[in-house]
Coordinates of C-alpha atoms in Angstrom, one line a residue:
M112 CA 14.4 16.7 1.9
K113 CA 14.0 13.2 2.6
T114 CA 17.2 12.6 4.0
L115 CA 16.7 16.3 6.7
G116 CA 12.8 14.7 7.6
Y117 CA 15.0 11.1 8.6
Y118 CA 17.4 12.6 11.2
I119 CA 14.4 15.2 12.8
S120 CA 12.3 12.6 13.0
L121 CA 14.6 10.6 15.0
V122 CA 14.4 13.7 17.6
A123 CA 11.2 13.6 17.0
G124 CA 11.1 10.2 19.0
I125 CA 10.2 11.4 22.5
M126 CA 7.3 12.6 21.5
L127 CA 5.1 9.2 21.3
A128 CA 6.0 9.2 23.9
V129 CA 3.7 12.4 25.0
P130 CA -0.2 10.8 25.9
A131 CA -2.7 10.9 22.2
C132 CA -4.7 13.5 21.5
S133 CA -8.4 11.9 23.3
L134 CA -10.7 9.8 20.6
I135 CA -13.2 12.7 19.9
G136 CA -11.4 15.5 21.2
P137 CA -13.7 19.3 20.0
L138 CA -14.7 18.4 16.6
D139 CA -16.0 21.6 16.7
D140 CA -16.4 21.1 20.3
L141 CA -19.4 18.3 19.2
K142 CA -19.7 14.8 21.5
I143 CA -19.8 12.0 20.5
E144 CA -21.9 10.6 23.9
Y145 CA -24.5 11.4 21.9
V146 CA -24.4 8.7 20.2
Y147 CA -22.7 5.7 22.4
T148 CA -25.8 5.8 25.7
D149 CA -28.7 4.0 25.2
E150 CA -29.8 7.4 27.7
T151 CA -28.5 10.3 25.1
V152 CA -31.4 11.1 23.3
I153 CA -31.5 12.8 19.9
N154 CA -34.3 15.8 20.0
D155 CA -33.0 18.0 17.5
E156 CA -30.7 19.1 15.0
A157 CA -28.2 19.9 16.6
S158 CA -28.2 16.6 19.0
A159 CA -28.4 15.2 14.9
E160 CA -25.2 16.8 13.9
N161 CA -23.1 16.5 16.9
A162 CA -23.1 12.8 16.8
L163 CA -22.9 12.3 13.5
A164 CA -19.2 13.9 13.7
G165 CA -18.6 12.3 16.9
V166 CA -18.9 9.5 14.5
Y167 CA -16.6 10.8 11.9
A168 CA -14.4 11.7 15.2
S169 CA -13.7 7.9 16.1
W170 CA -11.7 7.4 12.9
K171 CA -9.1 9.3 14.4
S172 CA -8.3 7.5 17.7
F173 CA -4.8 6.3 18.2
G174 CA -5.6 2.9 17.7
I175 CA -7.0 3.9 13.7
C176 CA -4.0 5.9 12.8
S177 CA -1.5 4.4 14.5
F178 CA -2.5 1.0 12.0
F179 CA -1.9 3.0 9.1
T180 CA 1.6 3.6 9.8
N181 CA 2.2 -0.3 11.0
Q182 CA 0.2 -0.9 7.9
C183 CA 3.1 1.1 6.0
L184 CA 5.5 -1.1 7.0
R185 CA 4.1 -4.7 5.5
A186 CA 3.6 -2.9 2.1
G187 CA 7.2 -1.6 2.2
T188 CA 5.9 1.9 1.8
I189 CA 8.4 3.1 4.6
A190 CA 11.1 2.3 6.5
S191 CA 10.9 2.2 10.0
S192 CA 8.6 2.9 12.9
N193 CA 8.0 3.3 16.5
V194 CA 4.1 2.7 16.7
A195 CA 3.4 0.0 18.9
G196 CA 3.5 -3.2 17.7
Y197 CA 5.5 -2.3 14.8
D198 CA 8.1 -5.4 14.7
D199 CA 5.2 -8.3 13.4
F200 CA 4.4 -5.9 11.1
Q201 CA 8.0 -5.1 10.2
I202 CA 8.3 -8.6 8.7
N203 CA 5.0 -8.9 7.8
Q204 CA 5.0 -12.1 11.0
I205 CA 1.8 -10.7 13.2
T206 CA 0.1 -12.6 16.4
D207 CA -2.8 -12.0 17.6
D208 CA -2.3 -10.7 20.9
N209 CA 0.0 -8.4 18.6
T210 CA -1.4 -4.5 20.3
S211 CA -1.6 -2.2 16.6
I212 CA -4.0 -5.3 15.9
E213 CA -6.1 -5.3 18.9
Q214 CA -7.0 -1.6 18.9
F215 CA -7.9 -1.5 15.3
Y216 CA -9.9 -3.8 15.3
T217 CA -11.7 -2.3 18.0
D218 CA -11.3 1.0 17.0
Q219 CA -13.2 -0.1 13.7
Y220 CA -16.1 -2.2 14.9
F221 CA -17.1 1.2 17.0
V222 CA -16.9 2.7 15.1
I223 CA -19.9 1.1 13.0
N224 CA -21.6 0.8 16.5
G225 CA -21.6 4.1 16.3
A226 CA -23.2 4.3 12.8
N227 CA -25.5 1.6 14.2
S228 CA -26.6 3.7 16.9
L229 CA -26.8 7.3 14.7
I230 CA -28.9 4.8 12.2
S231 CA -31.7 3.0 14.5
I232 CA -32.5 6.9 15.9
L233 CA -32.6 8.4 12.5
E234 CA -34.2 5.4 10.6
S235 CA -37.3 5.0 13.3
E236 CA -40.4 7.9 12.9
K237 CA -38.9 9.9 15.9
E238 CA -39.7 12.8 15.1
I239 CA -36.8 15.3 15.5
Q240 CA -36.8 19.3 15.6
G241 CA -35.7 21.3 13.3
L242 CA -34.1 18.5 11.0
S243 CA -35.5 18.5 7.0
D244 CA -36.2 14.8 5.6
V245 CA -33.1 16.2 3.3
R246 CA -31.1 16.8 6.2
R247 CA -31.9 13.5 7.7
S248 CA -31.4 11.7 4.7
E249 CA -28.5 12.5 3.8
I250 CA -27.3 12.3 7.8
L251 CA -28.3 8.5 7.6
S252 CA -26.6 8.7 4.3
E253 CA -23.1 9.5 5.8
A254 CA -23.4 7.8 8.4
Y255 CA -24.3 3.9 6.9
F256 CA -20.6 5.6 4.3
L257 CA -18.9 5.5 7.3
K258 CA -19.9 2.3 8.5
A259 CA -19.2 0.3 5.1
L260 CA -15.7 2.5 4.9
A261 CA -14.5 0.1 8.1
E262 CA -16.6 -2.6 7.4
H263 CA -14.5 -2.4 3.7
Y264 CA -10.8 -2.3 6.2
L265 CA -12.3 -5.4 8.7
L266 CA -13.1 -7.0 5.5
C267 CA -9.1 -6.7 3.5
T268 CA -7.0 -6.9 6.8
F269 CA -9.0 -9.4 8.8
G270 CA -11.1 -11.7 6.2
Q271 CA -9.6 -13.1 3.4
F272 CA -11.2 -10.8 0.7
Y273 CA -9.4 -11.4 -2.3
D274 CA -11.2 -14.7 -2.4
M275 CA -15.0 -14.3 -2.8
S276 CA -16.0 -18.5 -2.3
S277 CA -14.4 -18.0 1.3
K278 CA -15.9 -18.7 4.4
Y279 CA -13.3 -16.0 6.3
G280 CA -15.6 -12.7 5.5
I281 CA -15.9 -10.2 8.9
V282 CA -19.0 -10.2 11.2
I283 CA -21.2 -8.0 10.0
M284 CA -23.4 -6.1 12.9
D285 CA -26.2 -4.2 11.5
D286 CA -27.9 -3.2 15.0
P287 CA -25.9 -1.9 17.7
V288 CA -24.3 -3.3 20.5
R289 CA -25.5 -3.7 24.2
S290 CA -24.4 -7.2 25.2
N291 CA -22.1 -9.0 24.3
E292 CA -23.5 -11.9 22.5
P293 CA -21.4 -14.6 20.0
K294 CA -21.9 -14.0 16.5
A295 CA -19.8 -16.0 13.5
R296 CA -17.7 -14.7 11.0
S297 CA -19.8 -14.1 7.1
T298 CA -18.7 -16.0 4.2
V299 CA -16.8 -13.0 2.2
A300 CA -19.2 -13.4 -0.3
D301 CA -21.8 -12.2 2.6
S302 CA -19.4 -9.5 3.6
Y303 CA -19.9 -7.6 0.3
E304 CA -23.1 -7.4 -0.1
S305 CA -23.7 -5.9 3.5
I306 CA -21.3 -3.4 2.5
L307 CA -22.8 -3.2 -1.1
S308 CA -26.0 -2.9 0.6
D309 CA -24.6 -0.3 3.0
L310 CA -24.2 1.5 0.0
D311 CA -26.8 1.7 -1.3
K312 CA -28.3 3.5 1.6
A313 CA -26.1 6.0 1.5
E314 CA -26.8 6.9 -2.1
N315 CA -27.9 10.1 -0.2
A316 CA -24.7 11.6 0.8
P317 CA -24.8 15.4 -0.2
E318 CA -23.5 17.0 -3.2
V319 CA -21.4 19.4 -2.0
P320 CA -20.1 17.8 1.4
A321 CA -19.1 19.7 4.6
V322 CA -15.1 19.6 4.7
G323 CA -13.9 16.6 6.8
H324 CA -17.4 14.8 6.0
A325 CA -17.9 12.4 2.4
G326 CA -20.6 13.1 -0.5
R327 CA -21.8 10.7 -2.7
Y328 CA -18.6 11.6 -4.8
A329 CA -17.4 9.3 -2.4
V330 CA -19.7 6.6 -1.5
M331 CA -19.6 5.9 -5.5
L332 CA -15.4 5.9 -5.5
L333 CA -16.2 3.5 -2.2
R334 CA -17.8 1.2 -4.2
A335 CA -16.0 1.1 -7.6
K336 CA -13.1 -0.2 -4.7
V337 CA -15.1 -3.0 -3.3
L338 CA -16.6 -4.0 -6.3
L339 CA -12.8 -4.3 -7.4
N340 CA -11.8 -6.3 -4.5
A341 CA -14.8 -7.8 -4.9
G342 CA -13.8 -8.9 -8.8
R343 CA -17.1 -7.9 -9.7
Y344 CA -14.9 -6.4 -12.7
E345 CA -17.4 -5.0 -15.2
E346 CA -19.2 -3.4 -12.3
A347 CA -16.4 -1.5 -11.0
A348 CA -15.3 0.1 -14.8
K349 CA -18.0 1.7 -14.7
V350 CA -19.0 2.5 -11.3
A351 CA -15.2 3.9 -12.1
G352 CA -16.1 5.5 -15.3
E353 CA -19.3 7.7 -13.9
L354 CA -17.4 9.1 -11.4
I355 CA -14.4 9.3 -13.7
D356 CA -17.3 11.4 -16.2
A357 CA -18.6 13.9 -13.5
K358 CA -14.7 15.2 -12.1
D359 CA -12.7 14.7 -14.3
A360 CA -12.0 18.3 -14.6
D361 CA -11.0 18.0 -10.4
L362 CA -8.2 15.6 -11.5
G363 CA -4.8 17.8 -10.2
E364 CA -2.4 19.8 -12.7
S365 CA 0.0 18.4 -10.2
Y366 CA 0.8 15.4 -8.2
L367 CA 1.3 17.4 -5.5
D368 CA -1.8 19.3 -5.2
P369 CA -4.3 17.7 -3.2
F370 CA -1.8 17.6 -0.7
R371 CA -0.8 20.9 -0.9
S372 CA -4.6 22.1 0.3
P373 CA -5.8 18.9 2.3
Y374 CA -9.1 20.5 3.4
Q375 CA -10.3 22.9 -0.1
S376 CA -8.8 20.4 -2.7
P377 CA -11.7 19.3 -4.9
E378 CA -9.9 15.9 -5.6
I379 CA -9.9 14.8 -2.7
L380 CA -13.2 13.2 -1.8
F381 CA -13.0 11.8 1.4
D382 CA -10.2 13.0 3.9
L383 CA -10.7 13.6 6.9
Y384 CA -10.5 17.6 9.1
C385 CA -7.9 17.7 11.8
A386 CA -6.7 21.0 13.5
Y387 CA -4.3 21.0 16.4
P388 CA -5.5 21.6 19.3
G389 CA -8.6 19.7 19.8
S390 CA -9.1 17.6 16.7
S391 CA -6.0 15.9 15.3
L392 CA -5.9 12.7 14.6
G393 CA -4.5 10.1 18.1
G394 CA -1.3 9.1 16.0
D395 CA -0.5 11.5 13.8
S396 CA 2.3 10.3 13.2
Y397 CA 3.7 10.5 10.5
S398 CA 6.3 12.9 11.1
N399 CA 8.0 10.2 12.5
S400 CA 8.2 7.4 10.2
Y401 CA 6.8 8.9 6.8
A402 CA 9.9 10.6 6.0
I403 CA 12.5 7.6 5.1
P404 CA 10.7 5.2 2.1
G405 CA 11.1 1.5 2.3
E406 CA 13.1 -0.5 0.0
P407 CA 10.7 -1.8 -2.7
L408 CA 8.8 1.5 -2.9
T409 CA 12.2 3.3 -4.0
S410 CA 13.5 -0.4 -6.2
L411 CA 9.8 0.1 -8.0
A412 CA 10.3 3.6 -9.0
D413 CA 13.6 3.6 -9.6
E414 CA 12.1 0.1 -12.1
M415 CA 9.7 1.7 -13.2
V416 CA 12.0 4.8 -15.6
P417 CA 15.0 3.4 -16.9
G418 CA 17.4 4.8 -15.8
A419 CA 19.0 3.9 -12.5
G420 CA 18.1 6.0 -9.7
T421 CA 20.4 8.8 -8.9
Q422 CA 19.5 11.3 -5.3
V423 CA 22.0 13.7 -5.0
S424 CA 21.2 15.6 -1.8
G425 CA 21.6 19.5 -0.8
A426 CA 21.6 18.4 3.0
P427 CA 24.8 20.9 4.0
S428 CA 27.6 19.0 5.1
S429 CA 28.5 19.2 8.9
A430 CA 30.9 21.7 9.5
E431 CA 27.9 24.0 7.4
V432 CA 25.5 23.6 10.5
E433 CA 28.5 23.1 12.6
A434 CA 30.0 27.0 11.1
W435 CA 25.9 28.1 12.0
L436 CA 25.7 27.2 15.2
A437 CA 28.6 29.0 15.8
E438 CA 27.2 32.1 14.8
G439 CA 25.5 34.5 18.3
T440 CA 22.6 32.5 19.6
N441 CA 22.0 30.1 17.0
E442 CA 22.5 27.0 19.1
Q443 CA 20.6 28.4 22.2
D444 CA 17.4 29.6 19.6
V445 CA 17.6 26.4 17.3
L446 CA 17.5 24.5 21.0
A447 CA 14.3 27.1 22.1
F448 CA 12.5 25.9 19.2
I449 CA 12.9 22.0 19.0
N450 CA 11.9 22.0 22.8
G451 CA 9.1 24.5 21.6
M452 CA 7.9 22.1 19.4
M453 CA 8.7 18.5 20.8
Y454 CA 8.3 19.1 25.0
T455 CA 12.5 18.1 25.0
A456 CA 14.2 19.9 27.5
Y457 CA 17.5 20.2 25.0
T458 CA 19.6 22.2 26.9
S459 CA 22.9 21.5 24.2
V460 CA 23.9 19.7 21.4
Q461 CA 25.4 17.0 23.3
D462 CA 21.5 16.1 24.7
I463 CA 20.5 15.3 21.4
V464 CA 23.7 13.0 20.4
D465 CA 23.5 11.6 23.6
E466 CA 19.6 10.5 22.9
N467 CA 20.6 9.1 19.4
I468 CA 23.0 6.9 21.2
S469 CA 20.5 5.2 24.2
F470 CA 18.3 4.5 20.0
G471 CA 21.5 2.8 19.4
M472 CA 23.6 3.8 17.5
S473 CA 27.7 5.1 17.7
E474 CA 28.8 8.1 18.5
E475 CA 29.3 9.0 14.8
E476 CA 25.9 8.4 13.8
A477 CA 24.1 9.6 16.5
Y478 CA 26.3 13.1 16.2
E479 CA 26.0 13.8 12.3
S480 CA 22.1 12.7 13.6
A481 CA 22.2 15.5 15.8
L482 CA 22.8 17.8 13.4
Q483 CA 21.0 17.2 10.5
A484 CA 18.1 17.4 12.6
I485 CA 19.4 21.2 13.7
A486 CA 19.3 21.4 10.2
M487 CA 15.8 21.0 9.3
A488 CA 15.0 22.1 12.6
A489 CA 16.9 25.8 11.4
E490 CA 15.3 25.4 7.4
M491 CA 12.6 25.1 9.7
M492 CA 13.6 28.6 11.7
G493 CA 13.9 30.1 8.5
F494 CA 17.8 29.8 7.8
E495 CA 18.3 28.9 4.4
L496 CA 21.1 26.3 5.4
A497 CA 20.6 23.8 2.3
G498 CA 20.4 24.2 -0.9
P499 CA 18.2 21.9 -4.1
D500 CA 18.2 18.3 -4.2
A501 CA 18.6 17.0 -8.0
W502 CA 17.0 13.3 -8.2
T503 CA 17.3 11.6 -11.6
G504 CA 15.8 8.3 -12.2
Y505 CA 13.4 7.7 -11.1
D506 CA 9.5 7.8 -10.6
G507 CA 8.2 11.0 -10.7
R508 CA 5.7 11.0 -8.0
Y509 CA 8.9 9.4 -5.7
I510 CA 10.8 11.8 -6.9
L511 CA 7.8 15.2 -6.0
T512 CA 7.9 13.4 -2.8
Y513 CA 10.4 12.9 -1.4
S514 CA 13.1 15.9 -2.8
N515 CA 12.7 19.2 -2.0
T516 CA 10.2 18.5 -0.3
E517 CA 7.4 20.8 0.7
G518 CA 6.5 21.6 4.3
V519 CA 8.1 19.8 7.8
N520 CA 7.9 16.2 8.2
G521 CA 10.7 15.4 5.0
M522 CA 8.6 14.1 2.8
S523 CA 5.4 16.8 0.7
K524 CA 2.0 14.3 1.8
Y525 CA 2.1 14.9 5.4
I526 CA 2.9 19.0 5.5
Y527 CA 1.9 19.6 9.1
G528 CA 4.0 20.0 11.9
Q529 CA 3.1 18.1 15.1
Y530 CA 1.5 20.4 18.4
V531 CA 1.2 23.6 16.0
E532 CA -1.9 25.6 15.8
G533 CA -3.7 25.4 12.6
P534 CA -4.0 22.8 10.3
S535 CA -3.1 19.1 11.1
N536 CA -1.9 16.0 9.0
T537 CA -5.5 13.8 8.2
I538 CA -5.8 10.6 6.6
F539 CA -6.2 10.7 2.5
F540 CA -9.0 8.2 2.2
L541 CA -10.1 8.9 -1.1
R542 CA -8.4 11.1 -3.4
L543 CA -9.9 10.8 -7.2
A544 CA -7.3 10.2 -8.8
D545 CA -7.7 6.1 -7.7
A546 CA -11.1 5.5 -9.8
Y547 CA -8.4 5.8 -13.3
Y548 CA -7.0 3.2 -12.3
I549 CA -9.2 1.4 -10.9
K550 CA -11.5 1.3 -14.0
A551 CA -8.4 0.7 -15.7
E552 CA -7.2 -2.5 -13.9
A553 CA -11.0 -3.4 -14.1
E554 CA -10.8 -3.2 -17.8
A555 CA -7.8 -4.7 -18.3
R556 CA -9.3 -7.6 -16.1
Q557 CA -12.3 -8.0 -18.2
G558 CA -10.5 -9.1 -21.9
E559 CA -8.4 -8.3 -24.7
S560 CA -11.5 -6.2 -25.3
H561 CA -11.1 -4.0 -23.1
Y562 CA -7.4 -3.2 -23.3
E563 CA -8.1 0.2 -25.1
A564 CA -10.3 1.3 -22.0
A565 CA -7.4 0.5 -20.0
R566 CA -4.6 2.8 -21.4
T567 CA -7.5 5.3 -21.5
A568 CA -7.5 5.8 -17.8
L569 CA -4.7 4.5 -17.4
A570 CA -3.2 7.9 -19.4
R571 CA -5.1 10.1 -18.3
V572 CA -3.7 9.8 -15.1
I573 CA -0.2 9.0 -15.1
E574 CA 0.3 11.9 -17.3
R575 CA 1.1 14.4 -14.6
A576 CA 3.9 11.8 -13.1
G577 CA 5.7 12.0 -17.1
Y578 CA 4.0 9.3 -18.5
D579 CA 2.8 10.0 -22.1
R580 CA 0.5 8.1 -24.1
T581 CA 3.3 6.6 -26.2
Y582 CA 5.1 4.7 -22.9
V583 CA 1.5 3.6 -22.7
D584 CA 0.7 2.5 -25.6
A585 CA 3.8 0.0 -25.5
I586 CA 2.8 -1.7 -22.5
P587 CA 2.9 -4.9 -23.2
D588 CA -1.0 -6.8 -22.9
D589 CA 0.3 -9.2 -21.1
D590 CA 2.2 -6.9 -18.5
L591 CA -1.2 -4.5 -18.8
V592 CA -2.8 -4.9 -15.6
K593 CA 0.8 -5.5 -13.6
T594 CA 1.7 -2.5 -15.4
I595 CA -1.8 -0.6 -13.5
M596 CA -0.8 -2.5 -10.2
Q597 CA 1.8 -0.7 -10.1
H598 CA 1.2 3.4 -10.8
R599 CA -1.5 2.6 -7.9
F600 CA 1.2 1.8 -6.0
M601 CA 3.3 4.5 -6.8
E602 CA 0.4 7.0 -6.6
N603 CA -1.3 5.9 -3.3
F604 CA 1.6 4.8 -1.4
T605 CA 1.3 6.0 2.6
E606 CA -2.2 7.0 2.2
N607 CA -4.9 4.4 2.7
M608 CA -3.4 1.3 2.8
D609 CA -4.3 0.0 -0.4
D610 CA -0.7 -0.4 -1.0
Y611 CA 0.0 -3.3 1.4
Y612 CA -3.7 -5.0 -0.3
D613 CA -3.6 -4.3 -3.7
Q614 CA -0.1 -6.8 -2.5
V615 CA -2.4 -9.5 -1.5
R616 CA -4.5 -9.1 -4.6
A617 CA -1.8 -9.2 -7.1
L618 CA 0.1 -12.7 -4.9
M619 CA -3.5 -14.4 -4.8
L620 CA -5.0 -13.0 -8.2
D621 CA -1.9 -13.8 -10.7
E622 CA 0.3 -16.1 -8.2
E623 CA 3.6 -12.4 -7.9
N624 CA 3.9 -8.9 -6.4
F625 CA 3.9 -6.4 -8.7
C626 CA 6.8 -5.3 -7.1
D627 CA 10.2 -7.0 -4.9
N628 CA 8.1 -6.6 -1.1
S629 CA 8.7 -11.1 -0.9
G630 CA 9.7 -10.1 3.2
R631 CA 6.4 -9.4 3.7
V632 CA 4.6 -10.1 0.7
S633 CA 4.9 -14.1 0.0
R634 CA 2.4 -17.1 1.4
S635 CA 4.7 -17.9 4.3
N636 CA 3.2 -14.1 6.0
T637 CA 0.6 -13.6 7.8
L638 CA -1.3 -11.9 4.1
I639 CA -4.6 -11.4 6.2
A640 CA -4.3 -10.6 10.0
P641 CA -5.5 -12.9 12.5
V642 CA -8.8 -11.3 15.0
P643 CA -7.4 -10.5 18.4
R644 CA -6.8 -12.6 21.1
A645 CA -9.2 -11.0 23.1
A646 CA -11.9 -10.6 20.5
L647 CA -12.0 -14.6 20.3
A648 CA -12.6 -14.8 23.8
G649 CA -15.2 -12.6 24.4
N650 CA -17.1 -14.4 21.0
T651 CA -17.2 -18.2 21.2
L652 CA -18.5 -18.2 17.6
L653 CA -16.0 -16.2 16.1
Q654 CA -13.6 -18.2 14.2
Q655 CA -9.8 -17.8 13.8
L656 CA -8.0 -18.0 10.3
P657 CA -6.3 -21.7 9.4

C-alpha cells in the first residue's frame, strides 16, 4: 500500500549507492560488441541475433532508465526522487550541465549508432551464413524500430516537437558514426519525416516477436503516436484504428492485468525483458521513488470523480509494529531480511532511525519511518500486520495502483523487488491501451463530425476504470480533447514519459494544461530540455534552444 511503500523506500535509499548493472548485461549471454566495432563482423545467424540483442540491451543503460524517473518529477506523477540531477527536474528549470540530461542524450545516440551499425551490415550485399531472408528482414525492421523510438524520445525531449514550423528538431544520424564530425539539427518537420521513414522500413517486424522485442503492432502504435505529436490527426486516427481493429481482444479486462504479467500480457506491445541477475535495468529506482504519487496526479485523480477523495490506510499502528518486534526473534529476522535485500548492515532498528535522521528527518519522523519500513518488510516476509486500504473518490486507475498494492514497491505497476533473482521491473514503452487514447484525441481534434468516433474509442478503454458510456456522452464538446488527455494521463502515468510530453502539447496547442502542474509546466519553465553543454562543445554546428 502507498504509505508502506513510501517508508520502505526511505530505507532503500542506500541502494542507489550500489553500482548499476553493466550497460549491456548478459541478455541471454549476448554481447553488444558485435554492433559497435568496425573490426567485428557479423558472419552468421547467431552473431546477427547477438547484435540485435545488444541494441535492445543498450536501452537498459542507467542514463536512459534514470531519466525516465526524473521525467516523472517534471510530470508531477511522483513526489520525489534522488536520482542524479533530480533537483532541476523537481522545479523544471534544467541547465545544460545537468547530469541526467547529458547521460540520456548520449545514451540515446548510442542506441541509434548501434542500430545504424546493424542496419548498414544487413542492408549490404554481405552473405550471412544461416540467416534466412525472412529473419534478416525482421532483424532489420527491429533495428529501424529501435532507431525510430530513440529519435522520438530525442525529439520530444530536446526539440520543439509540438511546432512543425520550428527549426529546432534533432540531429539525424542515418549512418554509423565513427568520427566526431559536426552536424546541425534538422527542422522539426524533417525530424518527423526521418522518424516516419524509419518506421516505414520497420514494416516487416515479426507479428509475434520474442519476449522483450518489438513486433509489427509496436511499430503501428509508435507510428500513431508520432503522427499525433506531428499534428497529422487523420493519419494518426487511421493507424490507431487499424491497430484497435487487429488487437482489441487483447485489451486487458482489468487495468492492472498487463502489470501483473509484464512479459506475458498481450496488451503490452513493447517492453524490455529484464531479470536479475544479469539483465535488469541500469536505473531500476521504482522501489525508491514510485510509491508516492505527485500532487498533480493525486489532484487530477480526485477531480475526475465526484466527491472528495478519501484514503483510509490499513497500515499498522506504531504500537502494533513495536509489539510484533518484541516477539521472539522478529527484530533480528526482519533486519536480516532487509540487509539481504538492500545490501545494508543494520543491527538494530535504531540504525535505521539514525540513517533517517541523516536524511534530514526529525527524530520522531525518523522513528515512525523506520517502523513503517519494518512493517512493509515484515509483510514481504509473509507476516500480516496490515489491514486493507479503503480509498474512495479517486479515479479507479489511481486507486488500483496505490491502494492495496500488489508486489513489493508500494505501487502496482512495478511489482518486482530489486536484487531478487528472477524477473525484474521494466519500462512499459508501448501498451495497446494507448491506441484508444490516440485515436480518441486524433478524432476529436478534427472537429465536430469526428466527436462520435472519439467518444467511442474513449469509452472502450476507460470502461475498465469504472466510467460508462453515459459518462462519456456527457462530456461537453468543448472539453472533449482536454478530458481525453486527462484520461490518457491517468492511464500512462510513470510509464513512458507521455505523462510529461502531453502536458507540453496541451500548453502549447490549447493554451492550457489539462492538470494543475503550473509549477513545472508553464512558459517560464524549461519545457524543452537544453542540449547538453558537452554535446555543444563536440558539435560546432549544433544550436542550443533560444
